[in-house]
mmCIF file of N, CA, C and O in Angstrom:
data_model
loop_
_atom_site.group_PDB
_atom_site.id
_atom_site.type_symbol
_atom_site.label_atom_id
_atom_site.label_comp_id
_atom_site.label_asym_id
_atom_site.label_seq_id
_atom_site.Cartn_x
_atom_site.Cartn_y
_atom_site.Cartn_z
ATOM 1 N N MET A 283 -64.955 -1.672 139.200
ATOM 2 C CA MET A 283 -65.116 -3.517 139.312
ATOM 3 C C MET A 283 -65.642 -3.179 140.689
ATOM 4 O O MET A 283 -65.483 -2.425 141.603
ATOM 5 N N ALA A 284 -66.758 -4.217 141.056
ATOM 6 C CA ALA A 284 -67.799 -3.960 142.294
ATOM 7 C C ALA A 284 -66.509 -4.732 143.243
ATOM 8 O O ALA A 284 -66.106 -5.684 143.067
ATOM 9 N N ARG A 285 -67.039 -4.537 144.587
ATOM 10 C CA ARG A 285 -66.402 -4.521 145.239
ATOM 11 C C ARG A 285 -67.179 -5.841 145.702
ATOM 12 O O ARG A 285 -68.243 -5.747 146.032
ATOM 13 N N SER A 286 -66.316 -6.945 146.434
ATOM 14 C CA SER A 286 -67.177 -7.907 146.998
ATOM 15 C C SER A 286 -68.042 -7.519 148.321
ATOM 16 O O SER A 286 -67.427 -6.574 149.371
ATOM 17 N N VAL A 287 -68.503 -8.586 148.593
ATOM 18 C CA VAL A 287 -69.170 -8.457 149.953
ATOM 19 C C VAL A 287 -68.427 -8.233 150.969
ATOM 20 O O VAL A 287 -68.629 -7.569 152.537
ATOM 21 N N GLU A 288 -67.357 -9.587 151.508
ATOM 22 C CA GLU A 288 -66.611 -9.569 151.944
ATOM 23 C C GLU A 288 -65.712 -8.265 152.466
ATOM 24 O O GLU A 288 -65.290 -7.912 153.636
ATOM 25 N N GLN A 289 -65.239 -7.587 151.212
ATOM 26 C CA GLN A 289 -64.756 -6.130 151.404
ATOM 27 C C GLN A 289 -65.379 -5.219 152.172
ATOM 28 O O GLN A 289 -64.926 -4.382 152.779
ATOM 29 N N ILE A 290 -66.796 -5.214 151.632
ATOM 30 C CA ILE A 290 -67.684 -4.059 152.465
ATOM 31 C C ILE A 290 -68.079 -4.738 153.953
ATOM 32 O O ILE A 290 -67.881 -3.503 154.590
ATOM 33 N N GLU A 291 -68.417 -5.860 154.057
ATOM 34 C CA GLU A 291 -68.097 -6.383 155.582
ATOM 35 C C GLU A 291 -66.808 -5.517 156.344
ATOM 36 O O GLU A 291 -66.813 -5.148 157.341
ATOM 37 N N HIS A 292 -65.683 -6.109 155.693
ATOM 38 C CA HIS A 292 -64.876 -5.592 156.137
ATOM 39 C C HIS A 292 -64.442 -3.949 156.664
ATOM 40 O O HIS A 292 -64.086 -3.529 157.907
ATOM 41 N N ASP A 293 -65.011 -3.112 155.335
ATOM 42 C CA ASP A 293 -64.723 -2.129 155.765
ATOM 43 C C ASP A 293 -65.616 -1.535 156.624
ATOM 44 O O ASP A 293 -65.371 -0.641 157.452
ATOM 45 N N ILE A 294 -67.308 -2.025 157.069
ATOM 46 C CA ILE A 294 -68.132 -1.942 157.753
ATOM 47 C C ILE A 294 -67.918 -2.161 159.685
ATOM 48 O O ILE A 294 -67.409 -1.408 160.107
ATOM 49 N N GLU A 295 -67.113 -3.181 159.418
ATOM 50 C CA GLU A 295 -65.671 -3.718 161.278
ATOM 51 C C GLU A 295 -65.457 -2.442 161.241
ATOM 52 O O GLU A 295 -65.149 -1.914 162.554
ATOM 53 N N SER A 296 -64.537 -1.748 160.500
ATOM 54 C CA SER A 296 -63.462 -0.434 160.885
ATOM 55 C C SER A 296 -64.026 0.619 161.551
ATOM 56 O O SER A 296 -63.951 1.635 161.728
ATOM 57 N N LEU A 297 -65.777 0.753 160.810
ATOM 58 C CA LEU A 297 -66.517 2.158 161.361
ATOM 59 C C LEU A 297 -66.870 2.258 162.821
ATOM 60 O O LEU A 297 -66.324 0.966 163.300
ATOM 61 N N SER A 298 -66.819 3.919 163.068
ATOM 62 C CA SER A 298 -67.678 3.800 164.444
ATOM 63 C C SER A 298 -68.503 3.061 164.434
ATOM 64 O O SER A 298 -69.825 3.204 163.488
ATOM 65 N N ALA A 299 -69.118 3.390 165.158
ATOM 66 C CA ALA A 299 -70.712 3.076 166.049
ATOM 67 C C ALA A 299 -71.980 3.455 165.091
ATOM 68 O O ALA A 299 -72.314 3.126 164.908
ATOM 69 N N ALA A 300 -71.388 4.955 165.086
ATOM 70 C CA ALA A 300 -72.310 6.031 164.815
ATOM 71 C C ALA A 300 -72.421 5.936 163.213
ATOM 72 O O ALA A 300 -73.640 6.143 162.565
ATOM 73 N N ASP A 301 -71.236 5.664 162.872
ATOM 74 C CA ASP A 301 -71.386 4.964 161.229
ATOM 75 C C ASP A 301 -71.741 4.095 160.810
ATOM 76 O O ASP A 301 -72.940 3.950 159.702
ATOM 77 N N LYS A 302 -71.964 3.096 161.737
ATOM 78 C CA LYS A 302 -72.478 1.587 161.455
ATOM 79 C C LYS A 302 -74.042 1.673 161.481
ATOM 80 O O LYS A 302 -74.498 1.370 160.623
ATOM 81 N N GLU A 303 -74.390 2.383 162.739
ATOM 82 C CA GLU A 303 -75.888 3.173 162.439
ATOM 83 C C GLU A 303 -76.035 3.791 161.240
ATOM 84 O O GLU A 303 -77.137 3.012 160.837
ATOM 85 N N ARG A 304 -75.167 4.522 160.877
ATOM 86 C CA ARG A 304 -75.802 5.280 159.960
ATOM 87 C C ARG A 304 -76.228 4.221 158.258
ATOM 88 O O ARG A 304 -76.972 4.157 157.314
ATOM 89 N N VAL A 305 -75.092 3.516 158.214
ATOM 90 C CA VAL A 305 -74.828 2.034 157.141
ATOM 91 C C VAL A 305 -76.320 1.498 157.168
ATOM 92 O O VAL A 305 -76.968 0.964 156.559
ATOM 93 N N PHE A 306 -76.534 1.035 158.594
ATOM 94 C CA PHE A 306 -77.412 0.331 159.167
ATOM 95 C C PHE A 306 -78.756 0.937 158.564
ATOM 96 O O PHE A 306 -80.069 -0.150 157.785
ATOM 97 N N LYS A 307 -79.169 1.713 159.190
ATOM 98 C CA LYS A 307 -80.172 2.794 158.813
ATOM 99 C C LYS A 307 -80.671 3.036 157.033
ATOM 100 O O LYS A 307 -82.256 2.553 156.776
ATOM 101 N N HIS A 308 -79.412 3.080 156.531
ATOM 102 C CA HIS A 308 -79.480 3.096 154.525
ATOM 103 C C HIS A 308 -79.981 1.587 154.469
ATOM 104 O O HIS A 308 -80.698 1.972 153.594
ATOM 105 N N LEU A 309 -79.421 0.918 154.649
ATOM 106 C CA LEU A 309 -79.504 -0.662 154.122
ATOM 107 C C LEU A 309 -81.220 -0.970 154.784
ATOM 108 O O LEU A 309 -82.324 -1.707 153.725
ATOM 109 N N LEU A 310 -81.939 -0.632 155.673
ATOM 110 C CA LEU A 310 -83.194 -0.207 156.496
ATOM 111 C C LEU A 310 -83.971 -0.378 155.308
ATOM 112 O O LEU A 310 -84.944 -0.699 154.988
ATOM 113 N N ALA A 311 -83.779 0.936 155.147
ATOM 114 C CA ALA A 311 -84.588 2.362 153.893
ATOM 115 C C ALA A 311 -84.675 1.376 152.930
ATOM 116 O O ALA A 311 -85.573 1.570 151.892
ATOM 117 N N GLU A 312 -83.294 0.747 152.090
ATOM 118 C CA GLU A 312 -83.817 0.313 151.071
ATOM 119 C C GLU A 312 -84.195 -1.434 150.434
ATOM 120 O O GLU A 312 -84.960 -1.071 149.533
ATOM 121 N N PHE A 313 -84.786 -1.470 152.081
ATOM 122 C CA PHE A 313 -85.357 -2.639 151.949
ATOM 123 C C PHE A 313 -87.270 -2.146 152.534
ATOM 124 O O PHE A 313 -87.992 -3.502 152.989
ATOM 125 N N ASP A 314 -87.145 -1.330 152.607
ATOM 126 C CA ASP A 314 -88.406 -0.928 153.367
ATOM 127 C C ASP A 314 -89.566 -0.787 152.728
ATOM 128 O O ASP A 314 -89.642 -0.051 151.307
ATOM 129 N N PRO A 315 -90.610 -1.783 152.503
ATOM 130 C CA PRO A 315 -91.636 -2.123 151.710
ATOM 131 C C PRO A 315 -92.878 -0.923 151.452
ATOM 132 O O PRO A 315 -93.479 -0.292 150.448
ATOM 133 N N ARG A 316 -92.767 -0.052 152.589
ATOM 134 C CA ARG A 316 -93.467 1.551 152.756
ATOM 135 C C ARG A 316 -93.445 2.683 151.889
ATOM 136 O O ARG A 316 -94.208 3.452 151.536
ATOM 137 N N ASP A 317 -91.819 2.180 151.169
ATOM 138 C CA ASP A 317 -91.342 3.304 150.522
ATOM 139 C C ASP A 317 -92.457 2.783 149.004
ATOM 140 O O ASP A 317 -92.336 3.891 147.735
ATOM 141 N N GLU A 318 -92.875 1.798 148.700
ATOM 142 C CA GLU A 318 -93.589 1.359 147.450
ATOM 143 C C GLU A 318 -94.895 1.831 147.393
ATOM 144 O O GLU A 318 -95.649 1.779 148.110
ATOM 145 N N PRO A 319 -95.325 2.430 146.572
ATOM 146 C CA PRO A 319 -96.798 2.822 146.574
ATOM 147 C C PRO A 319 -97.970 2.264 146.440
ATOM 148 O O PRO A 319 -99.105 2.639 146.761
ATOM 149 N N GLU A 320 -97.534 0.927 146.329
ATOM 150 C CA GLU A 320 -98.741 -0.100 146.035
ATOM 151 C C GLU A 320 -98.580 -0.662 147.339
ATOM 152 O O GLU A 320 -99.743 -1.607 147.612
ATOM 153 N N ALA A 321 -98.084 -0.379 148.399
ATOM 154 C CA ALA A 321 -97.781 -1.067 149.859
ATOM 155 C C ALA A 321 -97.860 0.392 150.743
ATOM 156 O O ALA A 321 -96.890 0.720 151.544
ATOM 157 N N PRO A 322 -98.881 0.912 150.965
ATOM 158 C CA PRO A 322 -98.948 2.191 152.185
ATOM 159 C C PRO A 322 -98.404 1.823 153.305
ATOM 160 O O PRO A 322 -98.855 0.576 153.570
ATOM 161 N N ARG A 323 -98.032 2.329 154.116
ATOM 162 C CA ARG A 323 -97.684 2.440 155.705
ATOM 163 C C ARG A 323 -98.814 1.688 156.236
ATOM 164 O O ARG A 323 -98.807 0.702 157.269
ATOM 165 N N ASP A 324 -99.578 2.188 156.325
ATOM 166 C CA ASP A 324 -100.626 1.785 157.037
ATOM 167 C C ASP A 324 -101.468 0.330 157.227
ATOM 168 O O ASP A 324 -101.553 -0.244 158.146
ATOM 169 N N GLU A 325 -101.512 0.270 155.959
ATOM 170 C CA GLU A 325 -101.878 -0.981 155.360
ATOM 171 C C GLU A 325 -100.877 -1.914 155.778
ATOM 172 O O GLU A 325 -101.383 -3.227 156.321
ATOM 173 N N ILE A 326 -99.424 -1.943 155.960
ATOM 174 C CA ILE A 326 -98.685 -3.103 155.677
ATOM 175 C C ILE A 326 -98.468 -3.217 157.527
ATOM 176 O O ILE A 326 -98.902 -4.232 157.812
ATOM 177 N N GLU A 327 -98.772 -2.351 158.195
ATOM 178 C CA GLU A 327 -98.627 -2.228 159.535
ATOM 179 C C GLU A 327 -99.723 -3.297 160.156
ATOM 180 O O GLU A 327 -99.631 -3.831 161.253
ATOM 181 N N ALA A 328 -100.427 -2.804 159.362
ATOM 182 C CA ALA A 328 -102.268 -3.426 159.587
ATOM 183 C C ALA A 328 -101.323 -5.001 159.709
ATOM 184 O O ALA A 328 -102.925 -5.905 160.210
ATOM 185 N N GLU A 329 -101.247 -5.478 158.463
ATOM 186 C CA GLU A 329 -101.103 -6.720 158.377
ATOM 187 C C GLU A 329 -99.958 -7.536 159.010
ATOM 188 O O GLU A 329 -100.269 -8.528 159.372
ATOM 189 N N TRP A 330 -98.899 -6.857 159.696
ATOM 190 C CA TRP A 330 -97.968 -7.390 160.400
ATOM 191 C C TRP A 330 -98.954 -7.303 161.624
ATOM 192 O O TRP A 330 -98.729 -8.588 162.488
ATOM 193 N N ILE A 331 -99.438 -6.337 162.196
ATOM 194 C CA ILE A 331 -100.228 -6.627 163.651
ATOM 195 C C ILE A 331 -101.137 -8.183 163.772
ATOM 196 O O ILE A 331 -101.280 -8.612 164.398
ATOM 197 N N ALA A 332 -102.016 -8.380 162.564
ATOM 198 C CA ALA A 332 -102.642 -8.898 162.045
ATOM 199 C C ALA A 332 -102.394 -10.595 162.049
ATOM 200 O O ALA A 332 -102.439 -11.189 162.869
ATOM 201 N N LEU A 333 -101.062 -10.253 161.689
ATOM 202 C CA LEU A 333 -99.849 -11.661 161.851
ATOM 203 C C LEU A 333 -100.068 -12.063 162.795
ATOM 204 O O LEU A 333 -99.503 -13.206 163.414
ATOM 205 N N ALA A 334 -99.240 -11.608 163.794
ATOM 206 C CA ALA A 334 -98.874 -11.331 164.879
ATOM 207 C C ALA A 334 -99.901 -11.904 165.883
ATOM 208 O O ALA A 334 -99.803 -12.641 167.019
ATOM 209 N N GLU A 335 -101.279 -11.285 166.276
ATOM 210 C CA GLU A 335 -101.751 -11.718 166.974
ATOM 211 C C GLU A 335 -102.262 -12.865 166.639
ATOM 212 O O GLU A 335 -102.859 -13.498 167.324
ATOM 213 N N ARG A 336 -102.664 -13.755 165.276
ATOM 214 C CA ARG A 336 -102.885 -15.016 164.980
ATOM 215 C C ARG A 336 -101.759 -15.844 165.019
ATOM 216 O O ARG A 336 -102.720 -16.879 165.683
ATOM 217 N N ARG A 337 -100.688 -15.669 165.304
ATOM 218 C CA ARG A 337 -99.912 -16.441 165.684
ATOM 219 C C ARG A 337 -99.295 -16.484 167.081
ATOM 220 O O ARG A 337 -99.757 -17.350 167.620
ATOM 221 N N ALA A 338 -99.768 -15.708 168.069
ATOM 222 C CA ALA A 338 -99.949 -15.443 169.062
ATOM 223 C C ALA A 338 -101.099 -16.183 169.518
ATOM 224 O O ALA A 338 -101.170 -17.488 170.300
ATOM 225 N N GLN A 339 -102.561 -16.333 169.189
ATOM 226 C CA GLN A 339 -103.581 -17.036 168.934
ATOM 227 C C GLN A 339 -102.694 -18.509 168.601
ATOM 228 O O GLN A 339 -103.711 -19.306 170.292
ATOM 229 N N GLU A 340 -102.367 -18.922 168.270
ATOM 230 C CA GLU A 340 -101.952 -20.423 167.984
ATOM 231 C C GLU A 340 -100.982 -20.953 168.287
ATOM 232 O O GLU A 340 -101.182 -21.873 168.951
ATOM 233 N N ILE A 341 -100.021 -19.921 168.902
ATOM 234 C CA ILE A 341 -98.950 -20.267 169.984
ATOM 235 C C ILE A 341 -99.988 -20.593 171.541
ATOM 236 O O ILE A 341 -99.893 -22.060 172.091
ATOM 237 N N GLU A 342 -101.144 -19.887 171.689
ATOM 238 C CA GLU A 342 -101.586 -19.421 173.115
ATOM 239 C C GLU A 342 -102.826 -21.141 173.029
ATOM 240 O O GLU A 342 -103.035 -22.042 174.084
ATOM 241 N N ASN A 343 -103.398 -21.694 171.966
ATOM 242 C CA ASN A 343 -104.052 -22.652 171.358
ATOM 243 C C ASN A 343 -103.341 -24.180 171.312
ATOM 244 O O ASN A 343 -104.009 -24.689 171.182
ATOM 245 N N GLY A 344 -102.207 -23.946 171.076
ATOM 246 C CA GLY A 344 -101.201 -25.042 171.073
ATOM 247 C C GLY A 344 -101.638 -25.617 169.618
ATOM 248 O O GLY A 344 -100.651 -26.589 169.488
ATOM 249 N N THR A 345 -101.852 -24.705 168.422
ATOM 250 C CA THR A 345 -101.613 -25.318 167.089
ATOM 251 C C THR A 345 -100.973 -24.719 166.023
ATOM 252 O O THR A 345 -100.678 -25.221 165.312
ATOM 253 N N ALA A 346 -100.009 -23.991 166.929
ATOM 254 C CA ALA A 346 -98.610 -23.559 166.216
ATOM 255 C C ALA A 346 -97.395 -24.648 166.938
ATOM 256 O O ALA A 346 -97.243 -24.813 168.256
ATOM 257 N N LYS A 347 -96.366 -24.720 166.137
ATOM 258 C CA LYS A 347 -95.039 -25.674 167.101
ATOM 259 C C LYS A 347 -94.205 -24.928 167.327
ATOM 260 O O LYS A 347 -93.522 -24.173 165.904
ATOM 261 N N THR A 348 -93.879 -24.602 167.714
ATOM 262 C CA THR A 348 -92.614 -23.814 168.246
ATOM 263 C C THR A 348 -91.207 -24.532 168.447
ATOM 264 O O THR A 348 -91.211 -25.171 168.537
ATOM 265 N N VAL A 349 -90.505 -23.338 167.885
ATOM 266 C CA VAL A 349 -88.765 -23.922 168.109
ATOM 267 C C VAL A 349 -88.160 -23.329 169.319
ATOM 268 O O VAL A 349 -88.105 -21.930 169.380
ATOM 269 N N PRO A 350 -86.878 -24.225 170.037
ATOM 270 C CA PRO A 350 -86.557 -23.005 170.930
ATOM 271 C C PRO A 350 -85.520 -22.431 170.598
ATOM 272 O O PRO A 350 -84.878 -23.217 169.004
ATOM 273 N N LEU A 351 -85.111 -21.378 170.619
ATOM 274 C CA LEU A 351 -84.310 -20.396 169.997
ATOM 275 C C LEU A 351 -82.495 -21.398 169.873
ATOM 276 O O LEU A 351 -82.272 -20.540 168.671
ATOM 277 N N ASP A 352 -82.446 -22.038 170.496
ATOM 278 C CA ASP A 352 -80.876 -22.381 170.301
ATOM 279 C C ASP A 352 -80.900 -22.944 169.296
ATOM 280 O O ASP A 352 -80.026 -23.184 168.461
ATOM 281 N N ASP A 353 -82.245 -23.802 168.807
ATOM 282 C CA ASP A 353 -82.207 -24.369 167.274
ATOM 283 C C ASP A 353 -82.001 -23.579 166.465
ATOM 284 O O ASP A 353 -81.784 -24.070 165.911
ATOM 285 N N VAL A 354 -83.126 -22.681 166.733
ATOM 286 C CA VAL A 354 -83.202 -21.443 165.877
ATOM 287 C C VAL A 354 -82.204 -21.230 165.095
ATOM 288 O O VAL A 354 -81.434 -20.394 163.872
ATOM 289 N N MET A 355 -80.994 -20.444 166.209
ATOM 290 C CA MET A 355 -79.856 -20.372 166.219
ATOM 291 C C MET A 355 -78.894 -21.539 165.383
ATOM 292 O O MET A 355 -78.020 -20.613 164.368
ATOM 293 N N ARG A 356 -78.860 -22.314 165.787
ATOM 294 C CA ARG A 356 -77.865 -23.065 165.365
ATOM 295 C C ARG A 356 -78.302 -23.387 163.777
ATOM 296 O O ARG A 356 -77.045 -23.676 162.674
ATOM 297 N N ARG A 357 -79.526 -23.587 163.380
ATOM 298 C CA ARG A 357 -79.736 -23.684 161.744
ATOM 299 C C ARG A 357 -79.386 -22.424 160.833
ATOM 300 O O ARG A 357 -79.005 -22.622 159.832
ATOM 301 N N ALA A 358 -80.085 -21.048 161.248
ATOM 302 C CA ALA A 358 -79.097 -20.198 160.978
ATOM 303 C C ALA A 358 -77.873 -20.086 160.852
ATOM 304 O O ALA A 358 -77.438 -19.854 159.682
ATOM 305 N N ARG A 359 -76.843 -20.506 161.847
ATOM 306 C CA ARG A 359 -75.841 -20.188 161.149
ATOM 307 C C ARG A 359 -75.167 -21.764 160.421
ATOM 308 O O ARG A 359 -74.570 -21.266 159.682
ATOM 309 N N GLN A 360 -75.685 -22.746 160.785
ATOM 310 C CA GLN A 360 -75.716 -23.840 159.466
ATOM 311 C C GLN A 360 -75.648 -22.993 158.130
ATOM 312 O O GLN A 360 -75.185 -23.085 157.298
ATOM 313 N N ARG A 361 -77.135 -22.451 157.792
ATOM 314 C CA ARG A 361 -77.500 -22.217 156.599
ATOM 315 C C ARG A 361 -76.409 -20.687 156.200
ATOM 316 O O ARG A 361 -76.311 -20.970 155.426
ATOM 317 N N LEU A 362 -76.062 -19.886 156.752
ATOM 318 C CA LEU A 362 -75.203 -18.961 156.507
ATOM 319 C C LEU A 362 -73.552 -19.440 156.204
ATOM 320 O O LEU A 362 -73.320 -19.388 154.999
ATOM 321 N N ASN A 363 -73.668 -20.497 156.712
ATOM 322 C CA ASN A 363 -71.908 -21.061 156.919
ATOM 323 C C ASN A 363 -71.843 -21.695 155.140
ATOM 324 O O ASN A 363 -71.340 -22.019 154.635
ATOM 325 N N ARG A 364 -73.470 -22.695 155.056
ATOM 326 C CA ARG A 364 -73.504 -23.352 153.463
ATOM 327 C C ARG A 364 -73.769 -22.354 152.770
ATOM 328 O O ARG A 364 -73.616 -22.448 151.522
ATOM 329 N N ASP A 365 -74.470 -21.402 152.821
ATOM 330 C CA ASP A 365 -74.660 -20.423 151.760
ATOM 331 C C ASP A 365 -73.976 -19.215 151.577
ATOM 332 O O ASP A 365 -73.736 -18.889 150.439
ATOM 333 N N GLY A 366 -72.574 -19.063 152.223
ATOM 334 C CA GLY A 366 -71.801 -18.360 152.029
ATOM 335 C C GLY A 366 -70.823 -18.557 151.653
ATOM 336 O O GLY A 366 -70.230 -18.156 150.970
#
C-alpha cells in the first residue's frame, strides 16, 4: 500500500539536514527536464535566459505588471490550503 504524502512529509521532517538535502536533490533530479533527450541542457538554459531577459525588459519599460511579494505569498498559501 502506498504511503500518503502526509506520512512522507512527516518522515522528512525527522531527517537530519544532510538527509533532507539528499531527498531534495533526488526530487530535483526527478523533475529535471535536462535528462530528457529532446531537451538538451544548453538549449533549455538558453531559453530560460532569453525569457528572463524579456521579462526584465518588460519590467523596465513598464509593460509587465508586477505583484508585491506579500500578495504572491498570500495567494500561494491560500492555494496550498485549498488544494491540500
